[in-house]
Amino acid sequence: MSEAVDALTKVGMMVADAISSENSPRASIEAYRRDFDEADKSSSEPQWLRSMRRSAMDTFESGGFPSMKNEDWHFTNIAPVAEHKFQPAKKGAAVSSEALARIEYGQDWHTVVFVNGRLAAPSQGLPAGLTITSLASEIEGDTDLIKRHFSKLATPESGTFTALNAAFAIDGAVIRLAADTVVEKPIHLVFVSDAGAEQAATHPHNLVFAERHSQATIIESFVAVGADVYFTNAVTEVFVADGARLSHYKLQRESQNAFHVGTLQVHQARDSRYESFSFATGAELSRTNVYTTLAGDAAEAVLNGLYMVDGKQHVDHQTRIEHVAPNCPSHELYKGILDGRSHGVFNGKVYVHPEAQKTDGKQSNNNLLLSDQARVDTKPQLEIFADDVKCTHGATVGRLDETALFYMRSRGIGTSQARRLLTYAFAADVLEKLELEPLKEALEAQVLERFTS
Amino acid sequence: MLEIRNLHANIGDKEILRGIDLSVQAGEIHAVMGPNGSGKSTLAQVLAGHPAYEVTQGTVLYDGRNLLEMDPEVRAQEGIFLAFQYPIEIPGVTNAYFLRSAYNEIRKAKGMPELDPLEFLDLMEEKTKIVEMDQAMMNRSVNTGFSGGEKKRNEILQMAVLEPRLAILDETDSGLDIDALKVVANGVNALRRPDNATIVVTHYQRLLNYIIPDRVHVLAHGRIVKSGGKELALELEERGYDWIPGAAA
Ligand SMILES: Nc1ncnc2c1ncn2[C@@H]1O[C@H](COP(=O)(O)OP(=O)(O)OP(=O)(O)O)[C@@H](O)[C@H]1O
Ligand SMILES: [Mg+2]
């Protein structure tokens, strides 16, 4: 009897705790609501957008943060983000050219810098056929483009974080590639969080329109210059028209104590080719969604990635390839290197719709555990509703090959150097797939560097 | 140079080496022969420092120092080289990068300056000639997809580059055609110097036509049961091992 009473009091106390706690998901949702209402009150945005944002805010508020019972979040506990009250970000300072050179790996790219979620430095001297504007200016001009496309691919209904982004996104890049335009130099979108983003959330929102037969390489970098604990909630919507070819690299190098959720939603028309690479080394907790729909005949998707974490980092990738149209190849290779007490998650879905005959899908996820405490949950999934398809998938979790380690040591190479070489070798084949040579070299160097010491 | 006394070694709970005594002087070539499973590779691996083997008794002195206390990489830096019976594949690490790392680590340990990639390329050009290996192999992953013979040649190439003082060749002749066998033998002979020594583990007397041993030892059931001059190899070829006391199954 007394035990039962005890238990009841305990439950009562827990409930009370949750209500009074500053750090409950409820409290943070309420804070987002207050911030939203405040902004909404003084908003001068077009009506359609205001009502769209309100409904996105409602969706976010009623849905709340996903729990681990949600199949899409089964291995990722989002509580550290959900329970944290992030402020709206303050205006950032300019990024020094030295800092920028480091972020750019010394390359000369078409660079657009956003600091704390706002455009800080637009790109100069763009070639004909390429236009880069900011989301803020498109909203201000109430352009047809933004009205037709903002949050239409990555809808607020599709998830908590896209809803939150649609409610709060104020800036980002809007990239347009005119038909037949071939842009040689990569376009680099740099998202910097500086001291003004400390304890703050930013919600960058980018739109990319690659018109018929255009070609370009886009890089998105997420970095910190002076911020430590902050939350980036990014969305990029990409439209790849007939015959267009787009390479899209995401470099998530946030601070080690930051939180990052990024959603990439792509729509591919016939004969298009979309190549994505997700490189993730930063953040205490990150979730990257890469979703593409192969909507037109013979469109090709290549989704690759490398995640490399340590300490108490948690890195989660979810990919989804929707084969809607027939004759589409999709290839996917994700590799993970996990050290310390880090935790990696990979969830790759390939849906083959009934009309998507002659689909050629290949998906793999390989993980290397460098410590006994590191762990990985990997779940490649195939759902096939067409009968004439070729699809394979597989996942591995392994450790460094002891015989190879001994072989190297027997040649005079010390243990730490041998481990470093083998770790690098593990990542070599996925890095090899990067089609942008200077970036490939930079990332290779970064992998090697990470395991020096 | 090498003094092995009463060496016992286990893998798991199984005793494989059961009291090996062997003494190798600078300038000598020793052949170790013996039936399958007798412990030849185990001896070679123990000398190279493989962590899976546990030495339970005995001593190994290398230039008067306790070899068993040295880490495998230190042994290599001190001039010990094992050509593996089954060379290991390392996908993702090129042969050139691997060899240059090994070479430079050993140079570093000796307090010598490292070679940069270009200087190393010159060295490789010279060394690949010794083993008649195509330079293109240098840009492939270590042993990955190499044929059996190519792997063995690659071991000899590594030996040629690292210039060990004590080389242990574990069945480097197995699976080689006659031309490759000559290449390997020439490689060994070309590297021969008065201050280094070689132990060749082999099943075939024919290798010993090209690499003339000073001593031949028969290893059986984890012990050296007979030793003799180079003519012992010929006798083994003819009569097998059963006639030797302690070698019968
Ligand atoms: N990891 C292991 N676990 C159990 N037994 C092992 C292991 N490694 C080797 N052995 C055993 O040790 C014995 C000696 O093996 P070793 O490889 O040294 O023989 P060998 O003389 O080199 O033979 P071969 O002429 O066939 O190369 C064999 O019986 C072998 O099965
Ligand atoms: Mg053997």
XYZ file of C-alpha atoms and ligand atoms in Angstrom:
734
model
C 0.000 0.000 0.000
C 2.594 2.446 1.068
C 4.646 1.510 -1.993
C 1.775 2.380 -4.288
C 1.331 5.717 -2.567
C 5.007 6.299 -2.900
C 4.905 5.579 -6.596
C 1.931 7.899 -6.987
C 3.674 10.752 -5.250
C 6.668 10.163 -7.458
C 4.569 10.368 -10.596
C 2.951 13.471 -9.238
C 6.329 15.015 -8.636
C 7.509 14.132 -12.101
C 4.482 15.772 -13.675
C 5.025 18.849 -11.570
C 8.655 18.860 -12.621
C 7.774 18.734 -16.263
C 5.358 21.618 -15.944
C 7.605 23.895 -13.982
C 10.800 22.950 -15.764
C 12.434 25.578 -17.920
C 13.766 22.813 -20.102
C 10.793 20.833 -21.294
C 9.829 20.491 -24.961
C 6.500 22.138 -24.073
C 8.254 25.177 -22.666
C 10.444 25.516 -25.718
C 7.467 25.148 -28.066
C 5.731 27.889 -26.089
C 8.812 30.048 -26.473
C 8.821 29.460 -30.238
C 5.130 30.415 -30.229
C 5.831 33.672 -28.401
C 8.683 34.512 -30.766
C 6.481 33.708 -33.706
C 3.533 35.814 -32.566
C 5.859 38.701 -31.868
C 7.337 38.576 -35.358
C 3.928 38.042 -36.906
C 2.474 41.090 -35.196
C 4.998 43.436 -36.737
C 5.359 41.532 -40.015
C 5.154 43.404 -43.293
C 5.307 40.207 -45.318
C 2.730 39.428 -48.008
C -0.532 38.009 -46.719
C -0.203 34.632 -48.420
C 3.128 34.111 -46.674
C 1.843 35.227 -43.283
C -1.025 32.801 -43.405
C 1.222 30.065 -44.667
C 3.621 30.705 -41.791
C 0.788 30.716 -39.283
C -0.393 27.380 -40.465
C 3.181 26.050 -40.396
C 3.512 27.310 -36.825
C 0.249 25.572 -35.922
C 1.500 22.358 -37.503
C 4.719 22.591 -35.538
C 2.934 23.423 -32.318
C 0.372 20.678 -32.541
C 2.798 18.029 -33.785
C 5.524 18.904 -31.329
C 8.951 17.325 -31.448
C 9.190 13.730 -32.614
C 9.705 11.089 -29.965
C 11.779 7.970 -30.430
C 8.563 6.061 -30.962
C 8.326 7.840 -34.284
C 9.845 5.424 -36.788
C 11.822 8.199 -38.487
C 13.438 9.136 -35.182
C 13.829 5.714 -33.706
C 17.558 5.976 -33.045
C 17.853 9.702 -32.458
C 16.776 11.325 -29.269
C 15.996 14.898 -30.241
C 15.431 15.948 -26.615
C 18.593 18.090 -26.452
C 17.116 20.240 -29.228
C 13.515 19.971 -28.071
C 14.285 20.949 -24.499
C 16.530 23.857 -25.355
C 15.101 27.347 -25.568
C 16.897 28.937 -28.480
C 16.607 32.710 -28.956
C 16.180 34.359 -32.311
C 19.706 35.016 -33.620
C 21.279 38.455 -33.351
C 22.695 40.161 -36.373
C 26.173 38.818 -37.122
C 29.442 40.561 -37.844
C 31.320 40.370 -41.124
C 33.406 37.262 -41.692
C 37.126 37.965 -42.046
C 38.780 36.988 -45.269
C 41.132 34.668 -43.373
C 38.225 32.815 -41.815
C 36.543 32.625 -45.192
C 39.680 31.258 -46.866
C 39.748 28.457 -44.304
C 36.083 27.686 -44.868
C 36.666 27.666 -48.609
C 39.788 25.519 -48.383
C 41.652 28.295 -50.173
C 39.502 27.987 -53.284
C 38.069 30.775 -55.350
C 34.376 29.959 -55.659
C 31.192 31.982 -56.291
C 30.612 32.595 -52.635
C 27.575 33.861 -50.800
C 27.954 34.333 -47.072
C 25.151 34.201 -44.552
C 25.883 35.081 -40.961
C 23.457 33.986 -38.281
C 20.925 33.163 -40.960
C 21.056 36.496 -42.785
C 22.735 37.411 -46.036
C 26.038 39.113 -45.207
C 27.955 39.095 -48.459
C 26.359 38.499 -51.838
C 28.392 36.970 -54.629
C 30.076 39.313 -57.101
C 30.618 38.880 -60.809
C 28.347 35.986 -61.608
C 28.449 34.561 -65.116
C 25.543 35.012 -67.514
C 22.682 32.622 -66.882
C 23.317 32.394 -63.150
C 21.325 34.502 -60.719
C 21.661 34.366 -56.989
C 19.291 36.424 -54.885
C 18.312 36.168 -51.264
C 15.117 34.727 -49.892
C 14.593 37.959 -47.953
C 14.669 40.057 -51.112
C 12.385 37.650 -52.935
C 9.927 37.893 -50.049
C 10.203 41.655 -49.980
C 9.511 41.790 -53.697
C 6.695 39.263 -53.238
C 7.918 37.495 -56.341
C 5.930 34.958 -58.211
C 8.803 32.535 -57.879
C 8.720 32.558 -54.117
C 4.969 32.369 -53.990
C 4.938 29.307 -56.181
C 7.860 27.447 -54.642
C 8.561 28.377 -51.049
C 8.069 25.275 -48.868
C 6.287 23.459 -51.650
C 8.725 20.536 -51.892
C 9.749 20.405 -48.263
C 6.303 21.071 -46.886
C 5.489 22.022 -43.291
C 3.331 18.907 -43.102
C 6.271 16.644 -43.912
C 7.938 17.064 -40.550
C 8.495 19.040 -37.378
C 11.621 20.756 -38.587
C 10.374 21.727 -42.021
C 7.309 23.211 -40.303
C 9.527 25.124 -37.889
C 11.654 26.313 -40.782
C 8.646 27.463 -42.818
C 7.402 29.429 -39.823
C 10.715 31.153 -39.097
C 12.852 31.186 -42.271
C 13.763 34.756 -43.114
C 16.683 34.350 -45.454
C 18.663 31.981 -47.594
C 19.885 31.736 -51.161
C 17.702 31.595 -54.226
C 19.745 30.243 -57.099
C 18.555 30.222 -60.669
C 20.371 28.552 -63.526
C 18.922 29.530 -66.861
C 18.371 26.824 -69.452
C 21.577 25.506 -71.056
C 23.782 27.455 -68.681
C 26.944 25.684 -67.635
C 28.529 27.261 -64.582
C 32.153 26.239 -64.242
C 33.042 27.521 -60.795
C 31.210 26.000 -57.853
C 28.638 28.125 -56.069
C 29.394 28.163 -52.382
C 26.744 29.003 -49.813
C 28.420 29.599 -46.486
C 26.317 29.621 -43.337
C 28.315 31.054 -40.497
C 27.227 31.203 -36.890
C 29.094 33.839 -34.931
C 28.861 35.006 -31.333
C 25.472 36.561 -32.112
C 24.105 33.081 -32.755
C 25.088 31.778 -29.329
C 22.085 30.042 -27.727
C 20.110 30.985 -30.848
C 18.340 29.189 -33.648
C 18.646 30.015 -37.335
C 16.453 28.658 -40.090
C 18.164 29.133 -43.463
C 15.977 28.309 -46.415
C 17.418 27.907 -49.900
C 15.814 27.358 -53.247
C 17.633 26.057 -56.299
C 16.195 26.063 -59.790
C 18.286 24.279 -62.389
C 16.500 24.880 -65.671
C 16.652 22.526 -68.655
C 20.135 21.270 -69.487
C 21.879 23.593 -67.095
C 24.881 22.399 -65.107
C 26.404 23.562 -61.859
C 28.023 22.558 -58.604
C 26.621 23.923 -55.371
C 28.310 23.622 -52.008
C 26.632 24.400 -48.722
C 28.939 24.881 -45.754
C 27.789 25.148 -42.172
C 30.455 26.477 -39.852
C 30.923 28.355 -36.607
C 33.117 31.392 -36.184
C 32.771 32.215 -32.519
C 29.518 30.424 -31.711
C 29.460 27.284 -29.614
C 25.946 26.221 -28.641
C 23.348 27.069 -31.268
C 20.819 25.407 -33.509
C 20.779 25.417 -37.289
C 17.567 24.225 -38.882
C 18.147 24.412 -42.627
C 15.975 23.544 -45.586
C 17.035 23.459 -49.215
C 14.562 22.799 -51.989
C 15.997 21.837 -55.347
C 14.277 21.632 -58.718
C 16.272 19.860 -61.398
C 14.623 20.271 -64.789
C 14.921 18.055 -67.890
C 18.506 17.122 -68.664
C 19.984 19.381 -65.988
C 22.984 18.184 -64.019
C 23.575 19.328 -60.505
C 26.248 18.407 -58.001
C 25.304 19.410 -54.502
C 27.707 19.065 -51.620
C 26.823 19.709 -48.048
C 29.635 20.252 -45.577
C 28.330 20.180 -42.047
C 31.224 21.441 -39.955
C 29.274 23.095 -37.160
C 30.798 23.637 -33.721
C 31.113 20.454 -31.685
C 28.433 21.641 -29.254
C 25.929 22.831 -31.820
C 22.727 21.214 -33.061
C 21.996 20.826 -36.713
C 18.966 19.630 -38.602
C 19.072 19.926 -42.364
C 16.560 18.845 -44.942
C 17.341 18.633 -48.591
C 14.373 17.967 -50.807
C 14.985 17.439 -54.496
C 12.691 17.034 -57.460
C 14.199 15.551 -60.622
C 12.689 15.760 -64.092
C 13.523 13.474 -66.995
C 17.167 12.812 -67.922
C 18.375 14.949 -65.058
C 21.302 13.993 -62.907
C 21.628 14.967 -59.290
C 24.715 14.136 -57.283
C 24.727 14.784 -53.578
C 27.462 14.396 -51.007
C 26.899 14.924 -47.325
C 30.040 15.428 -45.278
C 29.300 15.651 -41.581
C 31.873 16.143 -38.865
C 30.379 18.826 -36.680
C 27.620 19.273 -34.114
C 26.860 17.450 -30.920
C 23.688 16.227 -32.533
C 22.957 16.408 -36.222
C 20.297 15.079 -38.488
C 20.579 15.379 -42.226
C 17.716 14.438 -44.490
C 18.429 13.935 -48.165
C 15.280 13.240 -50.123
C 14.941 13.043 -53.872
C 12.100 12.171 -56.172
C 12.930 10.710 -59.556
C 9.855 12.046 -61.270
C 10.958 11.912 -64.900
C 12.081 9.074 -67.112
C 15.801 8.175 -66.913
C 16.671 10.636 -64.201
C 19.713 9.666 -62.161
C 20.415 10.197 -58.479
C 23.740 9.716 -56.764
C 23.671 10.158 -53.013
C 26.922 9.755 -51.154
C 28.125 10.744 -47.761
C 30.805 10.511 -45.139
C 30.275 11.135 -41.457
C 33.113 11.240 -39.022
C 32.431 11.822 -35.366
C 34.007 11.497 -31.977
C 33.392 12.205 -28.292
C 29.695 12.322 -27.521
C 28.604 13.379 -30.986
C 25.487 11.960 -32.551
C 25.160 11.984 -36.324
C 22.040 10.844 -38.135
C 21.388 10.642 -41.868
C 18.100 9.808 -43.399
C 17.888 9.444 -47.142
C 14.882 8.727 -49.271
C 14.865 8.038 -52.962
C 11.456 7.906 -54.564
C 11.537 6.107 -57.863
C 8.365 7.381 -59.471
C 9.373 7.234 -63.128
C 10.813 4.263 -65.019
C 14.429 3.718 -66.158
C 16.035 5.628 -63.339
C 19.317 4.606 -61.752
C 20.080 5.584 -58.175
C 23.328 4.919 -56.401
C 24.045 5.556 -52.820
C 27.114 5.037 -50.666
C 27.354 6.358 -47.128
C 30.337 5.707 -44.914
C 30.753 6.419 -41.248
C 33.773 6.614 -38.971
C 32.899 6.635 -35.295
C 35.260 7.175 -32.434
C 34.898 7.908 -28.720
C 31.365 7.417 -27.450
C 29.799 8.733 -30.625
C 26.663 7.337 -32.167
C 25.920 7.112 -35.874
C 22.557 6.513 -37.465
C 21.827 5.770 -41.089
C 18.375 5.200 -42.416
C 18.176 4.894 -46.171
C 14.911 4.340 -47.916
C 14.386 3.480 -51.519
C 10.771 3.380 -52.693
C 10.085 1.983 -56.098
C 6.603 2.934 -57.269
C 4.593 0.541 -59.460
C 5.290 2.537 -62.636
C 9.024 2.715 -61.982
C 10.034 -0.277 -64.096
C 13.706 -0.823 -64.956
C 14.793 0.897 -61.793
C 18.436 0.253 -61.022
C 19.024 0.976 -57.369
C 22.092 0.346 -55.314
C 22.497 1.406 -51.745
C 25.150 0.737 -49.160
C 26.201 1.987 -45.784
C 29.496 0.974 -44.226
C 30.656 1.936 -40.800
C 33.960 1.776 -39.026
C 33.998 1.767 -35.255
C 37.272 3.021 -33.832
C 36.400 2.543 -30.178
C 34.499 0.087 -28.051
C 32.013 2.714 -26.904
C 31.101 4.027 -30.349
C 27.977 2.619 -31.905
C 25.953 2.624 -35.062
C 22.392 1.888 -36.016
C 21.962 1.347 -39.702
C 18.824 0.520 -41.550
C 18.794 0.431 -45.333
C 15.265 -0.138 -46.550
C 13.898 -1.145 -49.905
C 10.241 -0.992 -50.778
C 9.545 -2.228 -54.240
C 6.178 -2.165 -55.942
C 7.371 -2.695 -59.514
C 8.357 -6.105 -60.822
C 11.093 -5.421 -63.366
C 13.745 -3.762 -61.243
C 17.288 -4.353 -60.085
C 17.858 -3.218 -56.522
C 20.488 -4.101 -53.968
C 21.254 -2.812 -50.561
C 23.555 -3.636 -47.712
C 25.081 -2.338 -44.538
C 28.179 -3.202 -42.573
C 29.629 -2.261 -39.229
C 33.237 -3.214 -38.647
C 36.458 -2.439 -36.899
C 39.961 -1.862 -38.162
C 41.427 -4.979 -39.691
C 43.852 -6.360 -37.100
C 45.826 -8.371 -39.626
C 46.330 -5.280 -41.776
C 47.389 -3.363 -38.666
C 49.994 -5.984 -37.849
C 51.177 -6.076 -41.450
C 51.784 -2.339 -41.349
C 53.499 -2.492 -37.992
C 55.732 -5.273 -39.250
C 56.886 -2.772 -41.870
C 57.875 -0.214 -39.260
C 54.698 1.857 -39.234
C 53.657 2.574 -35.640
C 50.183 1.728 -34.342
C 48.726 5.214 -34.447
C 50.025 5.916 -37.934
C 48.807 2.495 -39.085
C 45.347 3.133 -37.644
C 45.285 6.516 -39.314
C 46.190 5.048 -42.696
C 43.608 2.294 -42.426
C 40.937 4.734 -41.338
C 41.761 6.978 -44.223
C 41.692 3.989 -46.536
C 38.219 3.149 -45.299
C 36.985 6.559 -46.378
C 38.971 6.607 -49.611
C 36.420 5.057 -51.948
C 33.552 7.337 -51.026
C 35.758 10.433 -51.218
C 36.953 9.146 -54.567
C 33.414 9.652 -55.829
C 33.515 13.391 -55.268
C 33.597 14.920 -58.696
C 35.006 18.254 -57.557
C 38.747 17.652 -57.372
C 39.850 20.454 -55.010
C 37.067 19.594 -52.598
C 37.979 15.941 -52.740
C 41.570 16.781 -51.864
C 40.492 19.098 -49.070
C 38.244 16.499 -47.507
C 40.879 13.803 -47.868
C 43.292 16.064 -46.019
C 40.661 16.685 -43.382
C 40.120 12.971 -42.862
C 43.859 12.398 -42.519
C 44.225 15.348 -40.178
C 41.414 14.224 -37.947
C 43.240 11.027 -37.192
C 46.683 12.493 -36.702
C 47.504 12.606 -32.987
C 72.906 -11.821 -34.626
C 69.877 -13.911 -33.657
C 69.855 -16.286 -30.716
C 66.698 -18.275 -30.089
C 66.747 -20.410 -26.968
C 64.093 -22.869 -25.829
C 61.304 -20.819 -27.417
C 57.767 -21.929 -26.584
C 54.729 -20.179 -28.016
C 50.980 -20.683 -27.842
C 48.052 -19.613 -29.860
C 45.075 -19.615 -27.545
C 45.616 -22.639 -25.349
C 47.437 -24.560 -28.014
C 51.196 -24.876 -27.739
C 52.717 -24.644 -31.194
C 56.371 -23.926 -30.645
C 57.762 -26.393 -28.159
C 61.341 -25.437 -27.513
C 63.074 -23.936 -30.524
C 66.827 -23.386 -30.475
C 68.359 -21.553 -33.405
C 71.357 -19.360 -33.826
C 71.949 -17.195 -36.892
C 75.138 -15.205 -37.500
C 75.558 -12.136 -39.670
C 76.238 -13.041 -43.297
C 74.456 -16.415 -43.080
C 71.478 -17.879 -44.872
C 69.420 -20.459 -43.011
C 66.711 -22.619 -44.541
C 63.854 -23.889 -42.401
C 61.915 -26.828 -43.794
C 59.352 -29.165 -42.316
C 55.886 -30.680 -42.729
C 52.699 -28.616 -42.982
C 51.513 -27.375 -39.653
C 54.837 -27.957 -37.934
C 55.132 -24.338 -36.762
C 57.342 -22.651 -39.379
C 55.023 -19.701 -39.951
C 54.390 -19.478 -36.241
C 58.107 -19.094 -35.630
C 58.295 -16.424 -38.333
C 55.300 -14.519 -36.914
C 56.622 -14.720 -33.363
C 59.909 -13.218 -34.536
C 58.001 -10.402 -36.239
C 55.993 -9.824 -33.051
C 52.475 -10.914 -33.985
C 50.346 -10.116 -30.903
C 48.147 -13.214 -31.274
C 50.988 -15.514 -30.244
C 51.955 -15.788 -26.640
C 55.522 -16.667 -25.800
C 55.408 -18.845 -22.714
C 59.068 -19.768 -22.309
C 62.483 -19.061 -23.720
C 64.422 -16.091 -25.015
C 65.222 -14.425 -28.300
C 68.212 -12.141 -28.488
C 68.737 -9.896 -31.487
C 72.152 -8.283 -31.487
C 72.234 -9.154 -27.809
C 68.970 -7.353 -27.053
C 65.712 -8.894 -25.921
C 63.686 -9.067 -29.133
C 60.516 -10.240 -27.409
C 60.165 -6.960 -25.558
C 60.080 -4.903 -28.736
C 56.891 -3.817 -30.488
C 56.542 -5.109 -34.039
C 57.253 -1.660 -35.511
C 60.389 -1.332 -33.393
C 61.599 -4.705 -34.636
C 61.076 -3.498 -38.200
C 62.881 -0.266 -37.434
C 65.717 -2.324 -35.979
C 66.030 -4.218 -39.247
C 63.775 -7.265 -39.029
C 61.622 -8.033 -42.033
C 59.099 -10.816 -42.533
C 57.905 -11.687 -46.017
C 54.462 -13.089 -45.237
C 53.347 -16.486 -46.452
C 49.985 -14.867 -47.116
C 50.532 -11.148 -47.769
C 47.738 -8.937 -46.503
C 45.524 -6.850 -48.759
C 44.953 -3.238 -47.754
C 42.255 -1.709 -49.949
C 42.457 2.071 -50.164
C 46.160 2.440 -49.362
C 48.370 2.578 -52.432
C 51.481 0.490 -52.590
C 53.540 3.648 -53.092
C 52.053 5.435 -50.082
C 52.390 2.350 -47.903
C 56.001 1.753 -48.837
C 56.970 5.387 -48.492
C 55.364 5.528 -45.042
C 57.231 2.395 -43.982
C 60.490 3.640 -45.445
C 60.203 7.029 -43.809
C 59.163 5.632 -40.437
C 62.257 3.477 -40.444
C 64.427 6.423 -41.523
C 62.912 8.545 -38.800
C 63.666 5.888 -36.204
C 67.278 5.925 -37.372
C 67.407 9.714 -37.136
C 67.713 10.049 -40.907
C 65.830 12.586 -43.016
C 62.623 11.436 -44.701
C 62.335 11.225 -48.469
C 59.748 13.369 -50.210
C 57.451 11.738 -52.790
C 59.682 12.706 -55.711
C 62.872 11.388 -54.152
C 61.005 8.257 -53.218
C 59.864 7.823 -56.805
C 63.502 7.645 -57.909
C 64.191 4.996 -55.310
C 61.168 3.018 -56.454
C 62.277 3.130 -60.050
C 65.514 1.470 -59.053
C 63.916 -1.085 -56.727
C 61.055 -2.178 -58.952
C 63.721 -3.133 -61.498
C 65.273 -5.599 -59.070
C 62.019 -7.541 -58.809
C 61.016 -6.828 -62.409
C 57.774 -5.287 -61.304
C 55.712 -2.889 -63.368
C 55.798 0.617 -61.866
C 52.023 0.795 -62.384
C 51.613 -1.652 -59.500
C 52.783 1.120 -57.193
C 49.567 3.035 -57.675
C 47.335 0.110 -56.830
C 46.102 -0.676 -53.347
C 48.518 -2.837 -51.380
C 48.193 -6.443 -52.598
C 44.550 -5.853 -53.456
C 43.610 -7.990 -56.414
C 47.259 -8.972 -56.926
C 47.849 -12.484 -58.213
C 49.570 -14.909 -55.856
C 52.895 -14.392 -57.619
C 52.502 -10.615 -57.681
C 51.948 -10.582 -53.948
C 55.160 -12.515 -53.385
C 57.072 -10.178 -55.662
C 55.609 -7.266 -53.776
C 56.982 -8.711 -50.537
C 60.430 -8.866 -52.081
C 60.039 -5.322 -53.367
C 59.280 -4.183 -49.823
C 62.337 -6.029 -48.617
C 64.452 -4.399 -51.311
C 63.236 -0.966 -50.276
C 63.488 -1.447 -46.529
C 66.885 -3.206 -46.671
C 66.513 -5.268 -43.511
C 69.385 -6.759 -41.562
C 67.460 -9.932 -40.837
C 64.981 -11.060 -43.468
C 62.622 -13.956 -42.865
C 60.997 -15.264 -46.024
C 58.005 -17.450 -45.296
C 57.403 -19.615 -48.359
C 58.039 -16.731 -50.683
C 58.736 -19.336 -53.368
C 55.375 -21.067 -53.105
C 53.130 -20.476 -56.063
C 55.847 -18.883 -58.168
C 56.626 -19.903 -61.717
C 60.259 -20.637 -62.461
C 61.021 -17.156 -63.804
C 59.455 -15.490 -60.795
C 61.397 -17.833 -58.561
C 64.639 -16.636 -60.156
C 63.539 -13.043 -59.731
C 62.889 -13.582 -56.051
C 66.164 -15.451 -55.595
C 68.086 -12.738 -57.427
C 66.407 -10.185 -55.243
C 67.541 -11.968 -52.115
C 71.058 -12.456 -53.422
C 71.336 -8.845 -54.588
C 70.547 -7.654 -51.097
C 72.947 -10.011 -49.417
C 75.633 -8.277 -47.383
C 78.169 -9.510 -44.879
C 76.288 -7.801 -42.059
C 72.836 -9.139 -42.763
C 71.231 -12.542 -42.587
C 68.286 -14.391 -44.108
C 66.016 -17.161 -42.925
C 64.107 -18.844 -45.744
C 61.159 -21.052 -44.930
C 60.480 -23.349 -47.850
C 59.063 -26.694 -48.879
C 61.129 -26.917 -52.040
C 64.730 -27.687 -52.523
C 64.633 -25.924 -55.912
C 64.732 -22.471 -54.285
C 67.913 -23.515 -52.545
C 69.545 -23.988 -55.938
C 69.374 -20.232 -56.271
C 69.716 -19.175 -52.666
C 72.457 -21.323 -51.257
C 71.905 -21.854 -47.530
C 74.644 -22.178 -44.971
C 72.420 -24.294 -42.737
C 69.226 -26.277 -43.245
C 66.887 -27.034 -40.312
C 63.948 -29.361 -40.060
C 61.095 -28.097 -37.925
C 58.585 -30.719 -36.768
C 56.008 -30.621 -34.004
C 57.271 -27.262 -32.842
C 60.905 -28.277 -32.471
C 63.992 -28.276 -34.640
C 64.592 -31.991 -34.996
C 67.527 -31.937 -37.390
C 70.029 -29.460 -38.782
C 72.646 -29.850 -41.477
C 74.372 -28.297 -44.459
C 72.783 -27.550 -47.816
C 72.932 -31.241 -48.781
C 70.261 -31.931 -46.129
C 67.715 -30.221 -48.350
C 68.503 -32.637 -51.173
C 68.137 -35.575 -48.855
C 64.742 -34.278 -47.606
C 63.617 -33.848 -51.180
C 64.389 -37.506 -51.806
C 63.362 -39.158 -48.560
C 60.725 -36.890 -47.011
C 60.660 -36.322 -43.240
C 59.587 -39.669 -41.778
C 63.097 -41.038 -41.368
C 64.077 -38.219 -39.007
C 63.599 -39.061 -35.329
C 60.922 -36.793 -33.871
C 59.532 -35.788 -37.280
C 57.141 -38.655 -37.927
C 53.440 -37.932 -37.679
N 44.934 -18.865 -35.011
C 45.146 -20.172 -34.818
N 44.298 -20.883 -34.069
C 44.509 -22.221 -33.879
N 45.518 -22.877 -34.413
C 46.394 -22.220 -35.160
C 46.249 -20.823 -35.414
N 47.265 -20.435 -36.195
C 48.012 -21.534 -36.438
N 47.477 -22.591 -35.810
C 47.998 -23.960 -35.864
O 49.363 -23.968 -35.550
C 50.011 -25.006 -36.238
C 51.265 -24.460 -36.902
O 50.884 -23.600 -37.958
P 51.962 -22.894 -38.878
O 51.215 -21.977 -39.766
O 53.023 -22.321 -38.047
O 52.522 -24.115 -39.707
P 53.562 -24.128 -40.909
O 54.675 -24.974 -40.474
O 53.875 -22.774 -41.338
O 52.727 -24.894 -42.002
P 52.704 -24.721 -43.618
O 53.862 -25.477 -44.137
O 51.424 -25.371 -44.011
O 52.728 -23.273 -43.930
C 48.996 -25.591 -37.191
O 48.513 -26.782 -36.656
C 47.916 -24.550 -37.239
O 46.651 -25.116 -37.490
Mg 53.486 -21.663 -43.000
